[in-house]
Amino acid sequence: MLRALALVLALALPAKAEETFVTGLSTEEIALTADFTGSELFVFGAIRRDAPIDPDVDPLDIVITIKGPPNPLTVRRKERRFGIWINTESVDVRDAPSFYAIATTGPLREILTETQRLRFQIGMDQAVRKVEGHPTLEDTSSFTEAVVRLREKQELYEVLDGEVSLAEETLFQTRIAMPANIVEGDYAAEFFLVRDRSVISTAQTVIVVQKAGIERWIFNLSQQRPLAYGIMSVLVALLAGWLAAAAFRLIKR
Amino acid sequence: MQIYLPIAEVSVDALLLLGIGAMVGILSGMFGVGGGFILTPLLFFIGIPPAVAVATAANQIAGSSFSALLAHLKRKTVDFKMGLILMAGGLLGSLVGVQLFDMLRAAGQFELVISLLYVVMLGTIGGLMFVESLRALRRAKDPNALLAPRKRHSWVHRLPLKMRFRTSQLYVSAIPPFVIGALVGVLAAIMGVGGGFIMVPAMIYVIGMPTKVVVGTSVFQFLFVTAFTTLMHAVNSQTVDVMLAVILLVGGVIGAQIGVGLAAKLRAEQLRILLALLVLGVCLKLALDLVLVPAELYSFGRN
């Protein structure tokens, strides 16, 4: 599944130090197939600079985020009513990435100032936004925290503090695990070069995740032509039931 | 071996799925019941979303009914006229059931209602079977007790719209089979069961059909009603996972062969107690999940 290594020359923000990214990904396309048990994305790159490193300045830090396509979702909370636990309040989240990984060279809140972090919208609290609760519901923060918690449990959201290794202030690399239940779509990989707790340069590239093989065909058919899919499902089931029974009769003879 | 189910959107161990299919197959081989009522809760337990579990179970039952129907056709144990009336009711019931399914899902209460229905249903079936098999064990010592008289005339025979059913050698109203069929159709759509546990006794005791055509005729109804239900769910909510259904079917066929063999070795009364205990066990687990404080109070709804 490993495609040719793709080197992306990134467009850099103008920065005084003139340090920019050259980035790479182990693969630009991930195929979800029946035996797909997750994938490990190898992200690497180098920092290009015009002048030699100034020995007086602070060391560099790097933040890499991978964001899956957003999907709207409803979060429900259970409460005990009449002795049993039932869903009561719910909150609609219109914009939350289906996958979100943040890999850094150090603890996020130490390597970035809070204003910088908010400006570039990095962090789990920045992932889940545009929340619409019920008018009587005052505090939706417990719901947004639940989104992050549930997604972390599914390994769809992950914070990888200190997982980016940076060699000689120039070469960096990290590995980001993507679980089997990721959804199809364009995943944005963003790179932030940080010095003095401020972002000095950024770069972006896209990874395409597609369901492949028969699974992709099944999924797409079920969404795009549900009637045809339903008819096929019934026929396949009839055939499978009949064939399996017939095969057993043959074996028994 | 992990396998990714495209509609359920989860990775599950294929051997586990085959095992569940086989277990349900063993049940049907041993007891002659479909096993949908145990299949769907087992799918909940391994993490298949309830809506997908229900719709896919309907698809699986359609598949297993087909080969069963072929066998009954060969033995000429299908009452087509009765089957068509049961089916007409069943299709209507399924239509209603699918609407209910969608409404409950939109309201976020599908899981709760399904769990409650299963607790009630499994509790009743398991309890009845347990009592019945204890009684049967006692009756085995007294040979005369088996000769229970069959009621010939009841309120059922006073209903209008009487029809002649040649295969069943009956002249009865079409209303009871239609209503029974409809009830079973609703259950197929919202619970993912064939409904044999309701239909078979109802056909014998309410309609008064001869036992030899009861199973073939109900299988005839299941095939069409579950196939229709599968179509409706596929169109309305895209919750039918054909891959899951096929794996369960293959497991089921293997299990059915094992079940037939096992049934020959064990005594019928002991078998029934075993099944009753299994049903009660699943019922208890579902009930506990409703009552105990859940590990996670928040969940994602339909998106």
XYZ file of C-alpha atoms in Angstrom:
556
model
C 0.000 0.000 0.000
C 3.030 2.225 0.288
C 2.990 4.585 -2.603
C 5.993 6.448 -3.880
C 7.303 8.810 -1.277
C 5.992 12.194 -2.054
C 7.975 15.207 -1.177
C 5.976 18.337 -0.938
C 7.658 21.631 -1.159
C 5.620 23.712 1.144
C 4.586 27.286 0.747
C 5.948 29.102 3.709
C 4.659 32.091 5.551
C 7.057 34.972 5.286
C 9.088 34.867 8.465
C 12.043 36.810 9.620
C 14.263 33.816 10.195
C 13.457 32.472 6.736
C 13.180 28.931 7.926
C 10.742 26.880 5.883
C 9.506 23.322 5.646
C 10.223 20.557 3.225
C 7.790 17.821 4.220
C 7.008 14.268 3.302
C 4.493 11.545 4.047
C 4.935 7.815 3.783
C 1.772 7.648 1.730
C -0.635 10.079 0.172
C -3.434 7.586 -0.182
C -4.766 5.182 2.407
C -7.097 2.396 1.305
C -9.621 0.962 3.736
C -10.105 -2.693 2.880
C -11.737 -5.644 4.681
C -8.481 -6.631 6.326
C -7.697 -3.015 7.207
C -6.644 -2.944 10.834
C -5.340 0.568 10.817
C -2.365 2.212 9.276
C 0.692 3.976 10.487
C 1.442 7.220 8.796
C 5.113 8.107 8.658
C 5.492 11.866 8.509
C 8.899 13.367 7.948
C 10.638 16.389 6.567
C 13.391 18.934 6.851
C 13.766 22.587 7.626
C 15.355 24.678 4.955
C 17.119 27.861 5.910
C 19.081 30.560 4.075
C 21.669 31.161 6.786
C 23.420 28.900 9.289
C 21.730 28.409 12.639
C 22.202 31.299 14.987
C 23.667 29.729 18.167
C 22.007 32.357 20.388
C 18.358 31.665 19.509
C 16.078 29.191 21.280
C 15.814 25.681 19.849
C 13.053 24.927 17.360
C 9.842 23.053 18.091
C 7.501 21.358 15.656
C 3.772 20.673 15.788
C 2.151 18.367 13.244
C -1.624 17.911 13.070
C -3.667 15.533 10.943
C -7.336 16.418 10.633
C -9.981 14.169 9.092
C -13.027 15.475 7.210
C -15.595 17.053 9.554
C -18.792 15.181 10.252
C -21.844 16.493 12.074
C -22.911 14.378 15.015
C -25.329 14.216 17.892
C -24.096 13.583 21.412
C -26.581 12.192 23.894
C -26.426 11.966 27.653
C -28.047 9.225 29.691
C -29.897 9.884 32.901
C -31.601 7.564 35.304
C -35.376 7.694 34.918
C -37.687 5.194 36.555
C -34.699 3.097 37.528
C -33.275 2.667 34.039
C -30.742 4.680 32.109
C -32.184 6.489 29.142
C -30.966 9.141 26.721
C -32.302 12.528 27.733
C -30.427 15.671 26.702
C -28.648 15.878 23.403
C -26.358 18.331 21.688
C -25.682 18.677 17.968
C -22.097 19.255 16.989
C -21.911 20.667 13.511
C -18.194 20.769 13.080
C -15.876 18.202 14.574
C -13.127 16.466 12.615
C -13.679 12.734 12.267
C -9.991 12.222 13.038
C -7.564 14.496 14.854
C -3.978 13.805 15.820
C -1.559 16.345 17.285
C 2.098 15.337 17.363
C 4.671 17.660 18.876
C 8.274 17.843 20.005
C 7.116 18.703 23.546
C 4.042 19.421 25.681
C 1.803 21.648 23.557
C 1.063 24.213 26.235
C 4.773 24.631 26.977
C 6.016 25.034 23.436
C 3.244 27.427 22.320
C 1.743 30.473 23.998
C -1.992 30.293 24.614
C -2.709 33.075 22.127
C -0.651 31.371 19.448
C -2.332 28.049 20.161
C -5.779 29.603 19.821
C -4.818 31.589 16.765
C -3.752 28.494 14.900
C -6.557 26.429 16.461
C -4.370 23.660 17.757
C -5.626 21.437 20.587
C -8.465 19.120 21.456
C -10.578 21.978 22.824
C -10.293 23.595 19.389
C -11.455 20.493 17.547
C -15.061 20.389 18.654
C -16.899 23.595 17.942
C -20.139 24.973 16.538
C -22.186 23.279 19.201
C -25.958 23.601 19.303
C -27.609 22.515 22.487
C -31.198 22.456 23.504
C -32.392 25.925 24.566
C -32.812 24.734 28.161
C -29.327 23.309 28.274
C -26.954 25.881 29.705
C -23.610 24.166 29.750
C -22.563 22.190 26.711
C -18.923 21.841 27.719
C -19.490 18.405 29.240
C -20.826 17.293 25.863
C -17.846 18.596 23.900
C -15.506 16.968 26.411
C -17.435 13.742 25.888
C -16.865 13.949 22.131
C -13.106 14.172 22.699
C -13.179 11.399 25.320
C -15.238 9.012 23.169
C -13.116 9.692 20.120
C -9.902 9.219 22.103
C -11.223 5.849 23.216
C -11.827 4.940 19.570
C -8.268 6.163 18.865
C -9.698 8.729 16.469
C -8.353 11.653 18.493
C -4.829 11.445 19.820
C -2.367 13.785 21.465
C 1.205 12.684 20.804
C 3.239 15.003 23.024
C 6.944 14.726 22.380
C 6.457 12.162 19.643
C 8.089 14.279 16.936
C 11.809 13.793 16.898
C 13.956 16.628 15.598
C 17.582 16.000 14.706
C 20.196 18.720 14.307
C 17.442 21.354 14.277
C 16.849 20.239 10.696
C 15.411 16.767 10.168
C 12.168 15.723 11.812
C 9.961 12.672 11.780
C 6.999 11.106 13.574
C 4.624 8.174 13.249
C 0.873 8.647 13.561
C -1.393 5.629 13.952
C -4.705 5.708 12.130
C -7.277 3.174 13.328
C -9.464 0.951 11.164
C -12.621 2.984 11.740
C -11.468 6.200 10.060
C -13.845 7.624 7.485
C -13.268 8.373 3.828
C -12.211 11.786 2.692
C -9.400 14.306 2.508
C -7.214 14.503 5.581
C -5.292 17.712 6.109
C -1.744 17.416 7.428
C -0.536 20.709 8.882
C 2.989 21.535 9.976
C 3.855 24.350 12.378
C 7.427 25.478 12.973
C 7.729 27.056 16.408
C 10.413 29.223 17.942
C 10.140 31.251 21.131
C 6.636 29.823 21.702
C 5.416 31.400 18.444
C 4.649 29.866 15.070
C 7.170 31.109 12.531
C 6.255 29.008 9.536
C 3.514 26.634 8.415
C 2.946 24.110 5.660
C 0.041 21.957 4.548
C -0.578 18.841 2.547
C -3.459 16.422 1.954
C -3.818 12.655 2.451
C -6.677 10.937 0.635
C -8.378 8.109 2.539
C -10.626 5.861 0.475
C -12.497 2.692 1.144
C -11.019 0.241 -1.315
C -11.942 -3.014 -2.915
C -15.257 -4.687 -2.301
C -15.911 -2.741 0.921
C -15.753 0.556 -0.891
C -18.081 -0.776 -3.536
C -20.523 -2.078 -0.898
C -20.473 1.152 1.087
C -20.862 3.421 -1.919
C -23.660 1.325 -3.388
C -25.532 1.338 -0.075
C -25.364 5.134 0.062
C -25.853 6.049 -3.574
C -28.257 3.360 -4.791
C -29.884 1.970 -1.657
C -32.645 0.091 -3.495
C -30.157 -1.743 -5.718
C -28.052 -2.428 -2.641
C -31.060 -3.808 -0.758
C -32.009 -6.115 -3.626
C -28.412 -7.271 -3.897
C -28.229 -7.901 -0.128
C -31.318 -10.098 -0.226
C -30.147 -12.047 -3.293
C -26.658 -12.537 -1.859
C -28.145 -13.788 1.422
C -30.469 -16.228 -0.383
C -27.601 -17.500 -2.489
C -25.226 -17.784 0.483
C -27.787 -19.659 2.575
C -28.602 -22.012 -0.250
C -24.988 -22.608 -1.314
C -23.787 -23.257 2.223
C -26.608 -25.748 2.818
C -25.969 -27.436 -0.544
C -22.242 -27.647 0.171
C -22.949 -29.371 3.466
C -25.244 -31.898 1.824
C -22.406 -32.753 -0.591
C -19.908 -33.153 2.245
C -22.242 -35.438 4.150
C -22.657 -37.809 1.241
C -8.679 -12.476 11.808
C -10.044 -8.942 11.940
C -12.540 -8.008 9.278
C -13.831 -4.533 8.516
C -17.604 -4.407 8.144
C -18.374 -1.641 5.642
C -21.808 -0.604 6.931
C -21.412 -1.256 10.650
C -18.051 0.584 10.309
C -16.341 -1.550 12.908
C -13.577 -4.116 12.750
C -14.597 -7.423 14.256
C -12.960 -10.821 14.500
C -14.370 -12.886 11.628
C -14.024 -16.080 13.676
C -16.101 -14.547 16.460
C -18.817 -13.717 13.931
C -18.693 -17.230 12.494
C -18.925 -18.542 16.050
C -22.021 -16.457 16.785
C -23.570 -17.577 13.506
C -22.731 -21.171 14.381
C -24.215 -20.836 17.849
C -27.473 -19.559 16.415
C -27.308 -22.348 13.845
C -26.810 -24.955 16.581
C -29.921 -23.612 18.292
C -31.982 -23.862 15.145
C -30.619 -27.330 14.407
C -31.348 -28.531 17.928
C -34.667 -26.881 18.584
C -36.010 -25.968 15.191
C -36.261 -22.292 16.139
C -34.842 -19.567 13.935
C -32.631 -18.026 16.582
C -33.043 -14.392 15.491
C -34.096 -13.524 19.032
C -30.699 -14.595 20.322
C -28.650 -13.425 17.316
C -29.547 -9.743 17.554
C -28.668 -9.296 21.265
C -25.381 -11.181 20.722
C -24.542 -8.711 17.947
C -25.249 -5.830 20.374
C -22.865 -7.409 22.872
C -19.931 -7.514 20.426
C -20.335 -3.852 19.505
C -22.371 -3.844 16.308
C -24.572 -0.702 16.378
C -28.102 -1.845 17.383
C -29.751 -0.459 14.247
C -27.279 -2.315 12.017
C -27.684 -5.481 14.094
C -31.476 -5.445 13.699
C -31.511 -4.716 9.956
C -28.730 -7.201 9.237
C -30.439 -9.919 11.277
C -33.476 -9.532 9.001
C -31.174 -10.046 6.023
C -29.639 -13.133 7.636
C -33.057 -14.635 8.376
C -34.087 -14.118 4.747
C -31.054 -16.154 3.696
C -31.557 -18.971 6.169
C -35.317 -19.148 5.455
C -34.667 -19.702 1.763
C -32.844 -23.010 2.108
C -35.323 -24.095 4.779
C -38.234 -23.288 2.468
C -36.695 -25.363 -0.339
C -36.577 -28.343 2.006
C -40.226 -27.841 3.007
C -41.321 -27.458 -0.614
C -39.779 -30.843 -1.370
C -41.748 -32.387 1.497
C -44.905 -30.499 0.440
C -45.398 -29.081 3.923
C -46.302 -25.508 2.915
C -49.868 -24.178 2.937
C -49.519 -21.481 0.263
C -52.944 -19.928 0.743
C -52.415 -19.554 4.467
C -48.834 -18.447 3.789
C -49.998 -15.670 1.464
C -52.426 -14.289 4.057
C -49.753 -14.405 6.767
C -47.407 -12.719 4.313
C -49.870 -9.949 3.409
C -50.213 -9.166 7.109
C -46.458 -9.450 7.524
C -45.656 -6.953 4.775
C -48.050 -4.429 6.273
C -46.584 -5.014 9.739
C -43.067 -4.626 8.403
C -43.997 -1.337 6.748
C -45.283 -0.029 10.088
C -42.275 -1.458 11.917
C -39.781 0.244 9.620
C -41.467 3.619 10.255
C -41.287 2.982 14.009
C -37.618 2.022 13.639
C -36.837 5.334 11.916
C -38.834 7.401 14.395
C -37.155 5.806 17.404
C -33.741 6.288 15.866
C -34.378 9.962 15.152
C -35.504 10.430 18.750
C -32.395 8.688 20.102
C -34.459 6.089 21.929
C -34.010 3.106 19.598
C -31.463 1.311 21.759
C -33.560 1.759 24.889
C -36.831 0.587 23.354
C -35.171 -2.393 21.675
C -33.421 -3.410 24.893
C -36.705 -3.143 26.830
C -38.567 -5.150 24.183
C -35.881 -7.820 24.245
C -35.880 -8.004 28.035
C -39.657 -8.492 28.052
C -39.641 -10.923 25.146
C -36.683 -13.037 26.232
C -37.904 -13.021 29.821
C -41.315 -14.292 28.748
C -40.031 -16.904 26.300
C -37.271 -18.097 28.610
C -39.598 -18.242 31.598
C -42.336 -20.097 29.721
C -39.867 -22.541 28.235
C -38.292 -23.193 31.603
C -41.635 -23.911 33.271
C -42.809 -25.930 30.276
C -39.705 -28.112 30.177
C -39.889 -28.764 33.925
C -43.483 -29.838 33.413
C -42.439 -31.983 30.453
C -39.817 -33.712 32.582
C -42.540 -34.612 35.086
C -44.983 -35.583 32.340
C -42.464 -37.994 30.827
C -43.201 -40.284 33.775
C -46.962 -40.149 33.154
C -47.727 -41.209 29.539
C -51.420 -40.237 29.627
C -50.716 -36.564 30.293
C -49.560 -36.011 26.692
C -53.035 -36.444 25.279
C -54.215 -32.887 25.732
C -57.505 -32.240 23.909
C -57.336 -29.739 21.010
C -59.955 -27.052 21.194
C -62.104 -27.243 18.078
C -64.395 -24.285 18.461
C -63.605 -20.895 19.944
C -64.132 -17.208 19.235
C -61.786 -17.581 16.277
C -64.349 -19.680 14.452
C -67.057 -17.051 14.807
C -65.103 -14.372 12.902
C -66.248 -13.378 9.363
C -64.298 -13.690 6.085
C -64.105 -17.445 6.275
C -61.923 -19.213 3.761
C -61.133 -22.797 2.897
C -57.525 -23.906 3.335
C -57.127 -27.252 1.574
C -53.586 -28.102 2.688
C -54.416 -27.382 6.305
C -57.904 -28.923 5.954
C -59.434 -25.887 7.613
C -62.379 -23.557 7.074
C -61.535 -20.472 9.142
C -61.598 -16.696 9.047
C -58.701 -14.934 7.286
C -58.552 -12.278 10.010
C -56.505 -14.142 12.670
C -53.704 -15.193 10.284
C -53.556 -11.659 8.863
C -53.272 -10.113 12.335
C -50.709 -12.670 13.501
C -48.698 -12.100 10.327
C -48.816 -8.320 10.855
C -47.617 -8.591 14.454
C -44.716 -10.767 13.369
C -43.916 -8.285 10.577
C -43.599 -5.419 13.071
C -41.269 -7.529 15.220
C -39.145 -8.437 12.183
C -38.643 -4.764 11.351
C -37.869 -3.395 14.810
C -36.262 -6.377 16.518
C -34.628 -8.366 13.730
C -36.404 -11.613 14.573
C -38.314 -13.998 12.329
C -41.042 -14.329 14.918
C -41.450 -18.092 14.909
C -41.765 -18.152 18.689
C -45.043 -16.229 18.350
C -46.251 -17.433 14.988
C -45.798 -21.182 15.453
C -47.809 -21.435 18.700
C -50.404 -19.021 17.320
C -50.848 -21.097 14.179
C -51.349 -24.254 16.204
C -53.464 -22.977 19.054
C -55.327 -19.971 17.599
C -55.812 -20.970 13.973
C -55.756 -24.701 14.635
C -53.422 -25.684 11.811
C -52.031 -29.229 11.668
C -48.503 -29.318 13.107
C -46.904 -30.794 9.984
C -47.531 -27.698 7.821
C -46.902 -25.084 10.511
C -43.126 -24.754 10.171
C -43.054 -24.833 6.355
C -45.788 -22.222 6.148
C -44.140 -19.907 8.662
C -40.791 -20.198 6.864
C -42.603 -19.165 3.684
C -43.848 -16.052 5.479
C -40.417 -15.274 7.063
C -38.670 -15.382 3.703
C -40.850 -12.736 2.105
C -41.337 -10.548 5.154
C -37.643 -10.439 6.140
C -36.584 -9.897 2.509
C -39.018 -6.976 2.304
C -37.815 -5.652 5.681
C -34.199 -5.837 4.500
C -35.103 -3.805 1.414
C -36.944 -1.188 3.468
C -34.090 -0.787 5.934
C -31.539 -0.596 3.117
C -33.532 2.185 1.439
C -34.609 4.127 4.541
C -31.655 3.968 6.886
C -28.729 2.222 5.097
C -28.244 -0.112 8.037
C -28.018 -3.478 6.253
C -24.503 -4.938 6.342
C -24.484 -7.633 3.698
C -20.960 -8.752 4.595
C -21.985 -9.357 8.201
C -25.114 -11.186 7.061
C -23.166 -13.550 4.810
C -20.612 -14.445 7.510
C -23.441 -15.132 9.964
C -25.231 -17.261 7.365
C -22.187 -19.415 6.685
C -21.635 -19.860 10.424
C -25.312 -20.640 10.839
C -25.303 -23.440 8.275
C -22.260 -25.067 9.903
C -23.889 -24.685 13.317
C -27.190 -26.162 12.171
C -25.429 -29.397 11.170
C -23.726 -29.605 14.567
C -27.053 -28.844 16.243
C -28.897 -31.662 14.490
C -26.178 -34.066 15.606
C -26.271 -32.804 19.184
C -30.059 -33.022 19.326
C -29.856 -36.713 18.474
C -27.570 -37.331 21.447
C -29.358 -35.317 24.149
C -32.847 -35.638 25.582
C -35.435 -33.121 24.348
C -36.427 -31.943 27.834
C -32.819 -31.330 28.807
C -32.285 -29.433 25.579
C -35.214 -27.199 26.269
C -33.978 -26.368 29.748
C -30.587 -25.489 28.278
C -32.170 -23.163 25.739
C -34.395 -21.615 28.411
C -31.355 -20.883 30.578
C -29.491 -19.348 27.640
C -32.443 -17.105 26.801
C -32.813 -16.042 30.421
C -29.076 -15.339 30.611
C -29.156 -12.990 27.618
C -32.281 -11.355 29.066
C -30.508 -10.768 32.382
C -27.469 -9.225 30.697
C -29.676 -6.804 28.722
C -31.634 -5.915 31.856
C -28.446 -5.261 33.845
C -27.149 -2.974 31.093
C -30.314 -0.904 31.476
C -30.213 -0.706 35.265
C -26.533 -0.523 36.203
C -24.729 2.806 36.032
C -23.183 2.856 32.540
C -19.418 3.283 32.282
C -19.994 6.116 29.820
C -23.035 8.363 30.059
C -22.477 10.008 26.698
C -22.903 8.425 23.306
C -22.976 9.441 19.675
C -26.365 9.481 18.040
C -27.381 9.132 14.462
C -25.481 11.566 12.295
